[in-house]
GROMACS .gro file of C-alpha atoms in nm:
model
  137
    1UNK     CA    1   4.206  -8.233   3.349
    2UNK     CA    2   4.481  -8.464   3.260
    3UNK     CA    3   4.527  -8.762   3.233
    4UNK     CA    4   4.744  -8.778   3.544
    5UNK     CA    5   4.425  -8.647   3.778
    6UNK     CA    6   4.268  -8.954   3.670
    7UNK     CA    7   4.048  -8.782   3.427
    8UNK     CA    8   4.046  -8.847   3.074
    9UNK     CA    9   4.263  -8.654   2.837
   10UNK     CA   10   4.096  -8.374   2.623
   11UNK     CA   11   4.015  -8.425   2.279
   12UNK     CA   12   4.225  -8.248   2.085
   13UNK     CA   13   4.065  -8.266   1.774
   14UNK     CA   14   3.700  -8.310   1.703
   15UNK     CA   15   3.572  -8.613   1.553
   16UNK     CA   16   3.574  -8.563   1.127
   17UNK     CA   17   3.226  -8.579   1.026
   18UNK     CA   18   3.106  -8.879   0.765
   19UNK     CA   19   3.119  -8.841   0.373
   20UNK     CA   20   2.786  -8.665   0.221
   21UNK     CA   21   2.690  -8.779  -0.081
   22UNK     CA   22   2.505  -8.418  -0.254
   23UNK     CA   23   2.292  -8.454  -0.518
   24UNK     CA   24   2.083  -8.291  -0.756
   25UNK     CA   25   1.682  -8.318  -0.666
   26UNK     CA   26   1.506  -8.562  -0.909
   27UNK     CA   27   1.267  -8.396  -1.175
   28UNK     CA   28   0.930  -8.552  -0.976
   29UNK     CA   29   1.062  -8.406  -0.622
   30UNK     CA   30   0.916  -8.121  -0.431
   31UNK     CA   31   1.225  -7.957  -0.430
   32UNK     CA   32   1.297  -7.946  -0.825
   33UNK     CA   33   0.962  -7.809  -0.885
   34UNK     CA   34   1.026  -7.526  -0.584
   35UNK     CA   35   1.327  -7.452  -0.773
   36UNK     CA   36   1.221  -7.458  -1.138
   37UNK     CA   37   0.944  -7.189  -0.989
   38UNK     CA   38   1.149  -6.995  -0.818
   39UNK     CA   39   1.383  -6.980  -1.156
   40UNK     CA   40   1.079  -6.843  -1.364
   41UNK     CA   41   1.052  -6.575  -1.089
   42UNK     CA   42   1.312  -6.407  -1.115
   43UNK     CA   43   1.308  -6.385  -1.445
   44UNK     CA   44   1.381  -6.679  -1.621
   45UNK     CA   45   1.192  -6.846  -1.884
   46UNK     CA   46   0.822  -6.854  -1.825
   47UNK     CA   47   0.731  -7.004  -2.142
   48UNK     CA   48   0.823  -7.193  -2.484
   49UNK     CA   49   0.891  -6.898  -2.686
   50UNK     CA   50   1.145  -6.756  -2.387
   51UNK     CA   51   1.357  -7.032  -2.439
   52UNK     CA   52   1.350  -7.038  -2.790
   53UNK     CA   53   1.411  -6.629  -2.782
   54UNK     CA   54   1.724  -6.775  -2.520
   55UNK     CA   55   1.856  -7.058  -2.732
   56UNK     CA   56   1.821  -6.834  -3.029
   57UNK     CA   57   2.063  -6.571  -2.775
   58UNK     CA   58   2.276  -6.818  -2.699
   59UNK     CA   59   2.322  -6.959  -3.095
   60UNK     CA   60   2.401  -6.590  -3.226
   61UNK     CA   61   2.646  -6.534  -2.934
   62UNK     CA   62   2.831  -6.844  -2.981
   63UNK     CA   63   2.844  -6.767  -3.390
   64UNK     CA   64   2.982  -6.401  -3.320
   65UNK     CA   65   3.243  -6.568  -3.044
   66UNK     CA   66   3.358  -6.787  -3.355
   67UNK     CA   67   3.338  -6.529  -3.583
   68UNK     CA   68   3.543  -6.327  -3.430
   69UNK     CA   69   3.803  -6.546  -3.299
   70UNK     CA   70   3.861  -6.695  -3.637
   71UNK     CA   71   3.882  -6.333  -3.746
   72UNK     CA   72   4.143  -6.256  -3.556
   73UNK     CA   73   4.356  -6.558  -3.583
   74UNK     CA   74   4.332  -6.454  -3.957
   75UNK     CA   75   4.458  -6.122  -3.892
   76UNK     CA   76   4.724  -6.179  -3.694
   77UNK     CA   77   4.813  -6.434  -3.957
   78UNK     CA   78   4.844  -6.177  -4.181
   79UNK     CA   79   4.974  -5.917  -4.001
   80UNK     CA   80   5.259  -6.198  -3.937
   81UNK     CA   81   5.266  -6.270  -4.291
   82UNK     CA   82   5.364  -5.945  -4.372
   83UNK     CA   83   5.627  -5.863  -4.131
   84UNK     CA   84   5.799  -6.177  -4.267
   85UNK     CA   85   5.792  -6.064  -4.640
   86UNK     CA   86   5.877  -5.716  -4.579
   87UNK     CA   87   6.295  -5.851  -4.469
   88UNK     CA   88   6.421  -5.471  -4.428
   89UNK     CA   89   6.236  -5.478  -4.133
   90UNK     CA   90   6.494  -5.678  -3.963
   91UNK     CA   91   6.783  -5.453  -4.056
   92UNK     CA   92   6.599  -5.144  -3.903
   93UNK     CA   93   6.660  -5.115  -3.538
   94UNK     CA   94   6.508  -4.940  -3.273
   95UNK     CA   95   6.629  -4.854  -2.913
   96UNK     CA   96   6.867  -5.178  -3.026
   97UNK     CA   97   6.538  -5.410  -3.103
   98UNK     CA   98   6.461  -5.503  -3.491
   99UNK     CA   99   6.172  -5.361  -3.611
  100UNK     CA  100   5.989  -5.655  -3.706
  101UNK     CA  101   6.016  -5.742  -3.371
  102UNK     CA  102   5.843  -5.465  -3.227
  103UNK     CA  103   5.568  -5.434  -3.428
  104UNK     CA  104   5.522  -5.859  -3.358
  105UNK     CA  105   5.541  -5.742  -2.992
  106UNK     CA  106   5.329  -5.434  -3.001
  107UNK     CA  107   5.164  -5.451  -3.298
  108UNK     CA  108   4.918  -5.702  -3.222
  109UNK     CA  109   4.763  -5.557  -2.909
  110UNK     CA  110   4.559  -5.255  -3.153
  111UNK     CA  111   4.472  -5.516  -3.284
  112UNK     CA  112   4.335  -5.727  -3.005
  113UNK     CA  113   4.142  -5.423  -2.820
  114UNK     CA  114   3.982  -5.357  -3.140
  115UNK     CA  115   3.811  -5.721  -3.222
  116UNK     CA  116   3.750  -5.722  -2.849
  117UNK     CA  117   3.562  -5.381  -2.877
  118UNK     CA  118   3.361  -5.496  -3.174
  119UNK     CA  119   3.272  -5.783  -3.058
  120UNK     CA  120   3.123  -5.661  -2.732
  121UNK     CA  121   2.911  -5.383  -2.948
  122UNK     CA  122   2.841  -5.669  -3.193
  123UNK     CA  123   2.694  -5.867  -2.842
  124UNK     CA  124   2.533  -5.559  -2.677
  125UNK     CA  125   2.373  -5.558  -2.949
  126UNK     CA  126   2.259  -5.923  -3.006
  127UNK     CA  127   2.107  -5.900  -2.644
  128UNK     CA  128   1.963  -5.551  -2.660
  129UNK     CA  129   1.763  -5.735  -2.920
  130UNK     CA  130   1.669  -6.012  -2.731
  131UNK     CA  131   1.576  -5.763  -2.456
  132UNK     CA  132   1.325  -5.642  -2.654
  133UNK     CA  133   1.200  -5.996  -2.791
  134UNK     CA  134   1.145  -6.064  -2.472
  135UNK     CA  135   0.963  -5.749  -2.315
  136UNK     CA  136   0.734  -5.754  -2.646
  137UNK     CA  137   0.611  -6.114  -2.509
   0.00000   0.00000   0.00000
């Protein structure tokens, strides 16, 4: 129908619906206490010492983030260091690119993959631990 039929012209576009406010349920509420239980059931903490066994986790996993990190910063520091005091570097060339820039370019990246792969033996290990913290409870 148009609105030359005498009928009334069709909606193009459907009415928006109204702003909804969502919100987190409050700690007395049916619904946080469905969901805290249906946390501990699959496997979250069921008791004080899991979430000191968790906090502990996350502590030890945030210390070998740092660690690390500041580890690396250091070493590329140094490996930086010592491409600028070594200045024949710059007077070698290869494939028509100064050494020193090379190893800058490709240099670091040994580097990188092996504090990466450390550090996610170094955390395998910091939850393969926990693991068994927590299955001894």
């Amino acid at each position: 129908m148009t609105a030359s039929d005498g009928g009334t012209p069709p909606d193009r576009h459907p009415p928006a619906p109204g702003r909804v406010r969502v919100t987190a349920p409050h700690a007395g509420s049916a619904a946080a206490s469905v969901r805290s239980a249906s946390s501990q059931a699959d496997g979250g903490p069921t008791s004080d010492i899991a979430g000191v066994y968790v906090r502990s986790l996350i502590r030890s996993q945030l210390r070998l983030g740092i660690v690390f990190a500041l580890g690396f910063v250091v070493a590329t520091a140094l490996f930086v260091l010592a491409v600028a005091l070594a200045p024949e570097l710059d007077s070698t060339f290869v494939i028509g690119v100064p050494l020193s820039w090379l190893l800058l370019g490709a240099g670091v990246y040994p580097l990188a993959i092996t504090v990466g792969g450390l550090y996610v033996r170094a955390a395998s290990r910091n939850e393969a631990r926990y693991r068994a913290l927590a299955e001894d409870e």
